[in-house]
Coordinates of C-alpha atoms and ligand atoms in Angstrom, one line a residue:
M1 CA 0.0 0.0 0.0
K2 CA 2.8 2.4 1.0
F3 CA 4.6 1.5 -2.2
L4 CA 1.5 2.5 -4.2
Q5 CA 1.0 5.7 -2.2
F6 CA 4.5 7.0 -2.3
Y7 CA 6.0 5.7 -5.5
V8 CA 3.4 4.5 -8.0
L9 CA 0.7 7.2 -7.4
P10 CA 3.0 10.3 -7.7
F11 CA 4.6 8.8 -10.7
L12 CA 1.2 8.3 -12.4
I13 CA 0.1 11.8 -11.5
V14 CA 3.2 13.4 -13.0
I15 CA 3.1 11.1 -16.1
L16 CA -0.7 11.8 -16.6
S17 CA -0.1 15.6 -16.3
L18 CA 2.6 15.4 -18.8
I19 CA 0.4 13.3 -21.1
G20 CA -2.2 16.1 -20.6
A21 CA 0.4 18.5 -21.8
T22 CA 1.0 16.1 -24.8
L23 CA -2.5 16.5 -25.9
A24 CA -2.7 20.2 -25.4
H25 CA 0.8 21.3 -26.7
P26 CA 3.2 20.3 -29.4
Y27 CA 6.0 19.8 -26.9
G28 CA 4.2 16.8 -25.3
D29 CA 6.4 14.3 -27.1
F30 CA 9.5 16.0 -25.7
L31 CA 8.1 16.0 -22.2
H32 CA 7.0 12.4 -22.5
C33 CA 10.5 11.4 -23.7
L34 CA 12.2 13.3 -20.9
S35 CA 10.0 12.1 -18.1
L36 CA 10.3 8.5 -19.2
R37 CA 14.1 8.8 -19.2
I38 CA 14.2 10.5 -15.8
S39 CA 11.5 8.1 -14.5
N40 CA 11.5 9.1 -10.8
S41 CA 8.4 11.2 -10.2
S42 CA 9.8 13.3 -7.3
T43 CA 12.9 14.1 -9.4
I44 CA 10.8 14.9 -12.5
S45 CA 8.9 17.6 -10.5
K46 CA 12.3 19.2 -9.4
V47 CA 13.8 19.0 -12.9
I48 CA 11.1 19.8 -15.4
Y49 CA 9.3 23.2 -15.3
T50 CA 6.5 23.4 -17.9
Q51 CA 4.6 26.6 -18.5
N52 CA 1.8 25.2 -16.4
N53 CA 4.0 24.9 -13.4
P54 CA 3.5 27.6 -10.8
S55 CA 7.2 28.0 -10.3
Y56 CA 7.9 28.4 -14.1
S57 CA 8.1 32.2 -14.1
S58 CA 10.3 32.4 -11.0
V59 CA 12.7 29.7 -12.4
L60 CA 12.8 31.5 -15.7
N61 CA 13.4 35.0 -14.3
A62 CA 15.8 33.8 -11.6
S63 CA 18.9 34.7 -13.6
I64 CA 17.6 37.0 -16.4
Q65 CA 20.2 39.7 -16.1
N66 CA 19.0 41.8 -19.0
T67 CA 15.4 42.7 -18.3
R68 CA 15.1 43.9 -22.0
F69 CA 14.4 40.1 -22.6
S70 CA 11.8 39.5 -20.0
T71 CA 8.8 41.4 -21.3
P72 CA 5.4 39.8 -22.0
T73 CA 6.3 39.7 -25.7
T74 CA 9.7 38.0 -25.3
P75 CA 9.5 34.4 -26.7
K76 CA 9.4 32.0 -23.8
P77 CA 10.8 28.4 -23.5
Y78 CA 8.4 25.5 -23.7
A79 CA 10.0 24.1 -20.6
I80 CA 13.0 24.8 -18.3
I81 CA 15.0 21.8 -17.4
T82 CA 17.1 22.1 -14.2
P83 CA 19.2 18.9 -14.3
R84 CA 20.5 17.4 -11.0
K85 CA 22.6 14.7 -12.6
T86 CA 24.7 14.3 -15.7
S87 CA 22.2 11.8 -17.0
H88 CA 19.5 14.5 -17.0
V89 CA 21.6 16.6 -19.2
Q90 CA 22.2 13.7 -21.6
S91 CA 18.4 13.0 -21.6
T92 CA 17.6 16.7 -22.3
I93 CA 19.9 16.7 -25.3
Y94 CA 18.5 13.4 -26.6
C95 CA 14.9 14.4 -26.2
S96 CA 15.2 18.0 -27.6
K97 CA 17.2 16.7 -30.6
N98 CA 14.7 13.9 -31.3
H99 CA 11.6 16.2 -30.9
G100 CA 12.9 19.2 -32.7
F101 CA 13.5 21.6 -29.9
Q102 CA 16.3 24.1 -29.9
L103 CA 18.3 23.9 -26.6
R104 CA 19.5 27.0 -24.9
I105 CA 22.1 26.4 -22.1
R106 CA 22.0 28.8 -19.2
S107 CA 24.6 29.1 -16.4
G108 CA 24.5 32.6 -14.9
G109 CA 22.1 34.2 -17.4
H110 CA 24.3 37.3 -18.1
D111 CA 24.3 37.0 -21.8
V112 CA 23.8 40.6 -22.9
E113 CA 21.7 39.6 -25.9
G114 CA 19.7 37.1 -23.8
V115 CA 20.5 34.1 -26.1
S116 CA 20.8 31.7 -23.2
Y117 CA 17.0 32.1 -22.5
V118 CA 15.4 33.5 -25.7
S119 CA 15.0 32.0 -29.1
Q120 CA 12.8 32.7 -32.1
V121 CA 12.2 29.0 -32.7
P122 CA 10.6 26.5 -30.3
F123 CA 13.1 26.0 -27.5
V124 CA 13.8 24.7 -24.1
I125 CA 16.2 26.0 -21.5
L126 CA 18.8 23.7 -19.9
D127 CA 19.5 25.7 -16.7
L128 CA 22.6 24.6 -14.8
V129 CA 21.5 26.3 -11.6
N130 CA 22.0 23.0 -9.6
F131 CA 25.5 22.4 -11.0
R132 CA 27.4 24.8 -8.9
A133 CA 29.8 22.9 -6.7
V134 CA 33.2 24.6 -6.2
K135 CA 35.9 22.1 -5.0
V136 CA 39.1 23.9 -4.1
D137 CA 42.3 22.0 -3.7
A138 CA 44.5 24.8 -2.3
K139 CA 47.5 22.4 -1.9
N140 CA 47.7 21.7 -5.6
E141 CA 46.3 25.2 -6.5
V142 CA 43.5 23.8 -8.6
V143 CA 39.7 24.0 -8.5
W144 CA 37.0 21.9 -10.1
V145 CA 34.1 24.4 -10.6
Q146 CA 30.8 23.5 -12.0
S147 CA 29.4 25.8 -14.8
G148 CA 26.3 26.9 -12.8
A149 CA 28.4 28.5 -10.1
T150 CA 28.9 32.2 -10.3
T151 CA 32.3 33.9 -10.3
G152 CA 31.4 35.1 -6.8
E153 CA 30.9 31.6 -5.6
L154 CA 34.2 30.6 -7.1
Y155 CA 36.0 33.6 -5.5
Y156 CA 34.4 33.0 -2.2
G157 CA 35.3 29.3 -2.3
I158 CA 39.0 30.1 -3.0
A159 CA 39.2 32.8 -0.4
S160 CA 37.7 30.6 2.3
K161 CA 40.6 28.2 1.8
T162 CA 43.5 30.6 1.2
Q163 CA 44.3 34.3 1.1
T164 CA 47.3 33.9 -1.2
L165 CA 45.6 32.4 -4.3
G166 CA 43.1 33.9 -6.7
F167 CA 41.6 33.5 -10.1
P168 CA 41.8 36.0 -13.0
A169 CA 38.1 36.2 -14.1
G170 CA 35.5 39.0 -14.5
I171 CA 34.6 41.8 -12.2
C172 CA 30.9 41.3 -11.6
H173 CA 30.4 38.5 -9.0
T174 CA 27.0 37.3 -10.4
I175 CA 28.3 36.1 -13.8
G176 CA 28.0 32.4 -14.5
I177 CA 31.2 30.3 -14.9
G178 CA 29.7 28.4 -17.8
G179 CA 29.2 31.4 -20.2
H180 CA 32.1 33.4 -18.9
L181 CA 34.8 30.8 -19.3
S182 CA 33.3 29.8 -22.7
G183 CA 34.0 33.3 -24.0
G184 CA 37.3 34.2 -22.4
G185 CA 36.8 36.1 -19.2
F186 CA 38.8 39.3 -18.5
G187 CA 39.1 41.1 -15.1
I188 CA 41.3 42.9 -12.7
L189 CA 44.0 40.3 -12.7
G190 CA 44.0 40.2 -16.6
R191 CA 47.2 42.3 -17.0
K192 CA 49.1 40.1 -14.6
Y193 CA 47.7 36.6 -15.6
G194 CA 45.6 36.9 -18.8
L195 CA 42.1 35.5 -19.2
A196 CA 40.1 33.1 -17.1
A197 CA 40.2 30.8 -20.2
D198 CA 44.1 30.8 -20.1
H199 CA 43.9 28.9 -16.8
I200 CA 41.6 26.1 -17.7
I201 CA 43.4 22.8 -17.5
D202 CA 40.5 20.3 -17.9
A203 CA 36.8 20.2 -18.5
K204 CA 33.8 17.9 -18.5
L205 CA 31.6 18.3 -21.6
I206 CA 28.5 16.6 -22.9
D207 CA 28.5 16.5 -26.7
A208 CA 25.5 16.5 -29.1
Y209 CA 25.4 12.6 -28.9
G210 CA 25.3 12.6 -25.1
G211 CA 29.0 11.5 -24.8
I212 CA 30.8 12.6 -21.6
L213 CA 34.2 14.0 -22.6
N214 CA 37.1 15.2 -20.5
R215 CA 40.2 16.8 -21.9
K216 CA 41.8 13.5 -22.8
F217 CA 38.7 12.1 -24.6
M218 CA 37.7 15.3 -26.4
G219 CA 41.2 15.9 -27.7
E220 CA 43.2 19.1 -27.9
D221 CA 41.2 20.7 -30.8
L222 CA 37.9 20.6 -29.0
F223 CA 39.6 21.5 -25.7
W224 CA 41.1 24.6 -27.5
A225 CA 37.7 25.5 -28.9
I226 CA 35.7 25.5 -25.7
R227 CA 38.2 27.9 -24.0
G228 CA 36.9 31.1 -25.6
G229 CA 35.1 29.9 -28.8
G230 CA 31.7 30.8 -27.3
G231 CA 29.1 28.9 -25.3
N232 CA 26.3 26.8 -26.8
T233 CA 28.4 25.8 -29.8
F234 CA 30.3 22.6 -29.0
G235 CA 28.3 21.1 -26.2
V236 CA 27.3 21.5 -22.6
V237 CA 30.3 22.1 -20.4
L238 CA 29.3 20.9 -16.9
A239 CA 32.5 21.6 -15.1
W240 CA 36.0 23.1 -15.5
K241 CA 39.3 22.4 -13.8
I242 CA 41.2 25.6 -13.3
K243 CA 44.7 26.5 -12.1
L244 CA 44.8 29.2 -9.5
V245 CA 47.3 32.1 -9.4
P246 CA 49.2 33.7 -6.6
V247 CA 47.9 36.9 -5.1
P248 CA 49.4 38.9 -2.1
P249 CA 47.4 38.9 1.1
V250 CA 47.0 42.7 0.7
V251 CA 46.2 44.6 -2.5
T252 CA 45.5 48.3 -2.9
V253 CA 42.5 49.7 -4.8
F254 CA 41.9 53.3 -5.8
T255 CA 39.5 55.6 -7.5
V256 CA 40.2 59.2 -8.7
N257 CA 37.3 60.9 -10.4
K258 CA 37.9 63.7 -12.8
N259 CA 35.1 65.5 -14.8
L260 CA 35.2 67.7 -17.9
E261 CA 35.8 70.7 -15.7
Q262 CA 38.8 69.0 -14.0
N263 CA 40.7 68.1 -17.2
A264 CA 39.2 64.7 -17.6
T265 CA 39.8 64.7 -21.4
K266 CA 43.5 65.5 -21.1
I267 CA 44.1 63.0 -18.3
F268 CA 42.4 60.2 -20.2
H269 CA 44.4 61.2 -23.3
R270 CA 47.6 60.7 -21.3
W271 CA 46.3 57.5 -19.6
Q272 CA 46.2 55.9 -23.1
Y273 CA 50.0 56.2 -23.5
I274 CA 50.8 54.8 -20.0
A275 CA 48.2 52.3 -18.8
H276 CA 49.3 49.3 -21.0
K277 CA 53.0 49.8 -20.1
L278 CA 52.6 50.0 -16.3
P279 CA 54.0 47.1 -14.3
N280 CA 51.8 43.9 -14.7
D281 CA 51.0 44.2 -11.0
L282 CA 48.9 47.3 -11.7
F283 CA 45.6 47.2 -13.5
T284 CA 43.8 50.4 -14.3
A285 CA 40.5 51.2 -15.9
V286 CA 38.5 54.3 -16.7
W287 CA 34.7 54.5 -16.3
I288 CA 33.0 57.2 -18.3
M289 CA 29.5 58.4 -17.3
K290 CA 27.3 61.5 -16.9
V291 CA 27.3 63.0 -13.4
N292 CA 26.1 66.2 -11.8
S293 CA 28.3 69.2 -12.3
S294 CA 29.5 71.5 -9.5
Q295 CA 27.4 74.2 -11.2
V296 CA 23.8 73.7 -9.8
G297 CA 21.4 72.2 -12.3
K298 CA 24.2 71.3 -14.8
K299 CA 25.6 67.9 -15.9
T300 CA 29.1 67.0 -16.8
V301 CA 31.0 63.8 -17.8
Q302 CA 33.2 62.0 -15.4
A303 CA 36.2 59.8 -16.1
G304 CA 36.6 57.6 -13.0
F305 CA 40.2 56.3 -12.9
R306 CA 40.1 53.0 -11.0
G307 CA 42.9 50.7 -10.2
M308 CA 44.0 47.5 -8.4
F309 CA 47.6 47.0 -7.4
L310 CA 49.0 43.7 -6.2
G311 CA 50.9 45.3 -3.3
G312 CA 50.7 47.9 -0.6
V313 CA 49.8 51.6 -0.9
D314 CA 53.3 52.8 0.0
E315 CA 54.7 51.1 -3.1
L316 CA 51.8 52.2 -5.3
I317 CA 51.9 56.0 -4.6
P318 CA 55.5 56.5 -5.7
L319 CA 54.9 54.3 -8.7
I320 CA 51.9 56.4 -9.9
Q321 CA 53.7 59.6 -9.1
Q322 CA 56.6 58.5 -11.3
E323 CA 54.6 57.0 -14.2
F324 CA 51.3 59.0 -14.2
P325 CA 51.7 62.1 -12.1
E326 CA 48.8 63.8 -14.0
L327 CA 46.4 61.6 -12.1
G328 CA 47.3 63.2 -8.7
L329 CA 46.8 59.9 -6.8
A330 CA 46.9 60.5 -3.1
K331 CA 46.8 58.1 -0.1
E332 CA 43.2 59.1 0.7
N333 CA 42.1 57.7 -2.8
C334 CA 43.5 54.3 -1.9
T335 CA 42.3 51.4 0.3
Q336 CA 44.2 48.3 1.2
M337 CA 42.2 45.1 1.4
S338 CA 42.3 41.4 0.4
W339 CA 42.1 40.4 -3.2
V340 CA 38.6 38.9 -2.6
Q341 CA 37.4 42.2 -1.1
S342 CA 38.7 44.0 -4.2
I343 CA 36.0 42.1 -6.2
L344 CA 33.3 43.8 -4.1
Y345 CA 35.0 47.2 -4.7
F346 CA 35.1 46.8 -8.4
G347 CA 31.6 45.5 -8.4
G348 CA 30.5 48.8 -6.9
L349 CA 29.5 47.2 -3.6
P350 CA 30.4 48.7 -0.2
I351 CA 33.0 46.9 1.8
Q352 CA 31.2 44.2 3.8
P353 CA 31.5 40.5 4.7
V354 CA 32.5 38.6 1.6
E355 CA 29.5 36.3 2.0
I356 CA 27.7 38.8 -0.3
L357 CA 29.6 37.0 -3.1
L358 CA 27.2 34.1 -2.6
N359 CA 24.2 36.3 -3.2
R360 CA 23.2 36.0 -6.9
N361 CA 20.8 38.9 -6.5
A362 CA 23.1 41.4 -4.9
L363 CA 23.5 43.6 -8.0
P364 CA 20.7 45.6 -9.7
R365 CA 19.3 44.3 -13.0
S366 CA 18.4 46.5 -15.9
S367 CA 17.4 46.7 -19.6
L368 CA 20.6 47.2 -21.6
K369 CA 22.4 47.1 -24.9
A370 CA 26.2 46.6 -25.0
K371 CA 29.0 46.9 -27.6
T372 CA 32.7 46.5 -27.5
D373 CA 35.9 47.8 -29.2
F374 CA 39.6 47.2 -29.0
V375 CA 41.9 50.2 -29.3
K376 CA 45.4 49.9 -30.7
E377 CA 46.4 53.6 -31.2
P378 CA 45.8 56.4 -28.7
M379 CA 42.8 58.5 -29.6
P380 CA 43.5 62.2 -30.3
E381 CA 42.2 64.7 -27.8
T382 CA 39.6 66.0 -30.2
G383 CA 38.3 62.4 -30.6
I384 CA 38.0 62.0 -26.9
E385 CA 36.2 65.3 -26.5
G386 CA 33.6 64.2 -29.1
F387 CA 33.2 60.8 -27.3
M388 CA 32.8 62.5 -23.9
N389 CA 30.3 65.0 -25.2
M390 CA 28.0 62.3 -26.4
F391 CA 27.5 61.4 -22.7
L392 CA 25.9 64.8 -22.2
E393 CA 23.0 63.7 -24.5
E394 CA 19.7 62.8 -22.9
E395 CA 19.8 59.1 -23.9
A396 CA 23.1 58.8 -21.9
D397 CA 21.6 59.3 -18.5
F398 CA 22.2 55.7 -17.6
A399 CA 25.1 54.9 -20.0
I400 CA 28.6 53.9 -19.0
T401 CA 31.7 53.0 -20.9
M402 CA 34.2 50.8 -19.1
I403 CA 37.7 51.1 -20.5
E404 CA 40.1 48.5 -19.3
A405 CA 43.9 48.6 -19.9
F406 CA 45.5 45.7 -21.6
G407 CA 49.2 45.0 -22.1
G408 CA 51.2 43.0 -19.5
K409 CA 50.6 39.3 -19.8
M410 CA 48.0 39.8 -22.6
D411 CA 50.9 41.0 -24.8
G412 CA 52.8 37.8 -24.3
I413 CA 50.1 35.4 -25.4
Q414 CA 49.9 34.4 -29.1
E415 CA 46.7 35.3 -30.9
N416 CA 46.0 31.7 -31.8
E417 CA 46.8 30.2 -28.4
L418 CA 43.1 30.2 -27.7
P419 CA 40.1 31.2 -29.8
Y420 CA 40.1 34.7 -28.0
P421 CA 42.5 36.6 -30.3
H422 CA 42.6 40.2 -28.8
R423 CA 46.1 40.1 -27.3
A424 CA 49.4 41.8 -28.3
G425 CA 49.2 45.5 -29.3
I426 CA 45.8 46.2 -27.7
L427 CA 46.0 49.3 -25.6
F428 CA 42.6 48.9 -24.1
E429 CA 39.2 47.4 -24.5
S430 CA 36.0 49.5 -24.3
T431 CA 32.7 48.2 -23.2
Y432 CA 29.9 50.6 -24.1
I433 CA 26.6 50.0 -22.2
V434 CA 23.4 52.0 -22.4
Q435 CA 20.5 51.3 -20.0
W436 CA 16.9 52.4 -19.8
T437 CA 13.9 52.0 -17.5
N438 CA 11.0 52.3 -19.8
E439 CA 10.8 49.5 -22.4
E440 CA 8.9 51.7 -24.8
D441 CA 11.9 53.9 -25.2
A442 CA 14.3 51.1 -25.9
G443 CA 14.7 52.1 -29.5
T444 CA 15.9 55.6 -28.7
Y445 CA 18.6 54.3 -26.3
I446 CA 19.7 51.6 -28.7
N447 CA 20.0 54.3 -31.4
W448 CA 22.2 56.3 -29.1
I449 CA 24.7 53.4 -28.5
R450 CA 24.7 52.7 -32.3
R451 CA 25.6 56.3 -32.9
L452 CA 28.3 56.2 -30.3
Y453 CA 29.7 53.0 -31.9
S454 CA 29.7 54.6 -35.3
Y455 CA 31.4 57.7 -33.9
M456 CA 34.2 55.5 -32.5
A457 CA 34.9 53.7 -35.8
S458 CA 37.8 55.8 -36.8
Y459 CA 39.6 55.4 -33.5
V460 CA 39.5 51.6 -33.0
S461 CA 40.8 48.4 -34.5
K462 CA 40.1 47.9 -38.2
S463 CA 39.9 45.1 -40.7
P464 CA 38.3 43.6 -38.8
R465 CA 36.9 45.9 -36.2
E466 CA 37.4 43.5 -33.3
A467 CA 34.7 42.7 -30.7
Y468 CA 34.6 40.7 -27.5
H469 CA 32.3 37.6 -27.8
N470 CA 31.4 37.7 -24.2
Y471 CA 29.5 40.9 -24.8
K472 CA 27.6 39.6 -27.8
D473 CA 26.3 42.3 -30.2
L474 CA 23.7 40.9 -32.6
D475 CA 24.1 44.2 -34.7
L476 CA 27.3 42.6 -36.0
G477 CA 25.3 39.9 -37.8
T478 CA 23.6 36.6 -37.0
N479 CA 23.1 33.0 -38.1
N480 CA 19.9 32.3 -40.0
V481 CA 17.1 31.4 -37.6
N482 CA 16.3 28.3 -39.6
G483 CA 18.6 26.4 -41.9
Y484 CA 22.0 26.9 -43.2
T485 CA 24.4 29.8 -42.5
S486 CA 27.3 29.9 -44.9
Y487 CA 30.9 30.4 -43.7
E488 CA 31.0 33.8 -45.6
Q489 CA 27.9 35.0 -43.8
A490 CA 29.1 34.0 -40.4
S491 CA 32.5 35.4 -41.1
V492 CA 31.1 38.9 -40.9
W493 CA 30.8 38.7 -37.2
G494 CA 33.0 35.6 -36.6
L495 CA 36.2 37.3 -37.8
K496 CA 35.4 40.3 -35.5
Y497 CA 35.2 38.0 -32.5
F498 CA 37.8 35.4 -33.3
K499 CA 39.9 36.8 -36.2
N500 CA 41.9 34.0 -37.9
N501 CA 40.8 31.5 -35.2
F502 CA 37.3 31.6 -36.7
K503 CA 38.3 29.2 -39.5
R504 CA 39.7 26.6 -37.0
L505 CA 36.5 27.0 -34.9
V506 CA 34.3 26.2 -37.9
Q507 CA 36.4 23.1 -38.7
I508 CA 36.1 21.8 -35.1
K509 CA 32.4 22.6 -35.1
T510 CA 32.0 20.6 -38.3
M511 CA 33.7 17.6 -36.8
I512 CA 32.1 17.7 -33.4
D513 CA 28.5 18.8 -34.1
P514 CA 28.0 18.5 -37.9
M515 CA 24.2 18.6 -37.5
N516 CA 24.5 22.0 -35.7
F517 CA 22.4 20.9 -32.7
F518 CA 24.1 23.4 -30.4
R519 CA 23.3 26.7 -31.9
N520 CA 22.3 30.3 -31.3
E521 CA 22.3 33.6 -33.1
Q522 CA 26.1 33.8 -33.0
S523 CA 27.3 30.3 -32.5
V524 CA 30.0 29.0 -34.8
P525 CA 28.2 27.2 -37.7
P526 CA 29.6 24.0 -39.3
L527 CA 30.9 24.2 -42.9
W528 CA 27.7 22.6 -44.1
S529 CA 24.5 21.9 -42.3
P530 CA 21.3 20.0 -42.8
Ligands
FDA601 P1 24.6 32.8 -19.8 O1 24.1 31.7 -18.9 O2 23.6 33.8 -20.3 O3 25.4 32.2 -21.0 C1 26.1 32.9 -22.0 C2 26.4 32.1 -23.2 O4 27.1 30.9 -22.9 C3 25.1 31.6 -23.8 O5 25.3 31.5 -25.2 C4 24.9 30.2 -23.2 O6 24.0 29.4 -23.9 C5 26.3 29.7 -23.1 N1 26.5 28.8 -22.0 C6 26.2 29.1 -20.7 N2 26.6 28.1 -19.9 C7 27.1 27.2 -20.8 C8 27.7 25.9 -20.5 N3 27.8 25.4 -19.3 N4 28.1 25.2 -21.6 C9 28.0 25.7 -22.9 N5 27.5 26.9 -23.1 C10 27.1 27.6 -22.1 N6 32.9 39.6 -19.1 C11 34.2 39.7 -18.8 O7 35.0 39.1 -19.5 N7 34.6 40.4 -17.7 C12 33.7 41.1 -16.9 O8 34.1 41.7 -15.9 C13 32.3 41.0 -17.2 N8 31.4 41.6 -16.5 C14 30.0 41.5 -16.8 C15 29.1 42.2 -16.0 C16 27.7 42.1 -16.3 C17 26.7 42.8 -15.5 C18 27.3 41.4 -17.5 C19 25.9 41.3 -17.9 C20 28.3 40.7 -18.3 C21 29.6 40.8 -17.9 N9 30.6 40.1 -18.7 C22 31.9 40.2 -18.3 C23 30.2 39.3 -19.8 C24 30.1 37.8 -19.4 O9 31.4 37.3 -19.3 C25 29.3 37.1 -20.4 O10 28.0 37.6 -20.6 C26 29.2 35.6 -20.1 O11 28.8 34.9 -21.2 C27 28.1 35.4 -19.0 O12 28.1 34.0 -18.6 P2 26.8 33.4 -17.9 O13 27.0 32.0 -17.7 O14 26.4 34.3 -16.8 O15 25.7 33.7 -19.1

């Protein structure tokens, strides 16, 4: 009797409700396939969220970072699958492939074009929110981190074991490891150690046939491709083995704000000549945004010079005084802290217990559009003036450009070492972001960022105008929604993201996923496809 009550009955209820869905919706076959393969009823209810499920919306919205893609008219997934075991991932691949659903893989949901949770064709989301273990082996300086963990969870895991090891990944602590490592990953340790992807030493991937591959079994070509060649292209990466890097117990962070009335243009002009040549221990960035002017009722543009030095303030001040006296860095602009606390500082959070890194909702979400550029020659002062002045426009009220110095370790890594090619000779990378609050005005703001991008054309890398795949920009071109996308068509954006590595990525894609099961608007297409 107990057996009937606890095992058979719940199973029947779940199966019958899914069969109900079968009759009412075209995705029934998919659900039927998946529930039969998972088979345990209590697991099914924790793994499959159909649109009828009361938790569907909260599961869907849980990690949508760009609220531009969570409006009532945004296409919604037929189901969200939150696997708890590797076999659930394999089953999801099998059933979506067999029943014609596109799969969107989501780790942290920070994709700026929303491609991890939106598609124009019938789709399901594979959400790795339950794959977030962080296993730190401080003795051997390695970590196995699952893709659904955030960078914050990784940083916290490392810092709770050791104060003298860190990891060179992105600034915002809510980014998912899965997407971030798949596209490169640049942050405040980038000048010292390069990208997050440069420190991946193994991975666990499920391919389009459900095969479980580690580095040894996938081979060096595929292992090369997944370290920067973009997510949702070669398979589902469940976990990554990464090598940690040394950090001192105390680092120094600083901010010096200068606005147009305080010579911001001239100081930024000078920064371009210096920042990439500073010692590798010193990372600097400039954040450009509109702020209130000292004259009441007026606005101005601020260049916030921010930095992180792998050492103490007494060493930093003379270094800046010698290399970049124009900044006027003083002790009161600086704070000493641990490396892990510097993540909070750069994320714009007040200094507080580092447990905040475990909070996936600690940062505000907004509707936004982003674009990126890589700059190889310093901009002339007149060019900077024009750029800054665009931030005085009305549409730039919530806009920011984050300009990050390159050089250092990035200069010493070959362009073809990994798919991410933006290395030697880059002075800085600019990430332009515009945000808005009223969805009806989205077009106006998007037009503004497009104008800013076109203004910058003469000052940035050319042939191709390089772009960073981790901040996807669908303006650069997309795959065809249905059917075949030619190499020539995809090259338009592919060469911008990957330069000459694009060809190799296409060859690897053709070998590993010739039917192009893993795809999105800007995934690497195979040479031919069905
Ligand atoms: P999400 O889950 O949306 O996935 C992004 C892409 O990867 C999608 O195509 C998805 O399908 C695919 N994918 C996700 N998990 C996968 C998996 N396990 N296997 C295969 N494919 C997978 N970048 C940077 O370099 N430095 C920085 O400091 C920042 N800061 C930053 C702040 C904010 C607020 C945003 C919104 C973005 C950034 N980024 C960034 C960009 C960030 O690195 C990029 O958006 C990552 O792709 C985000 O990874 P998520 O897992 O969060 O995204």
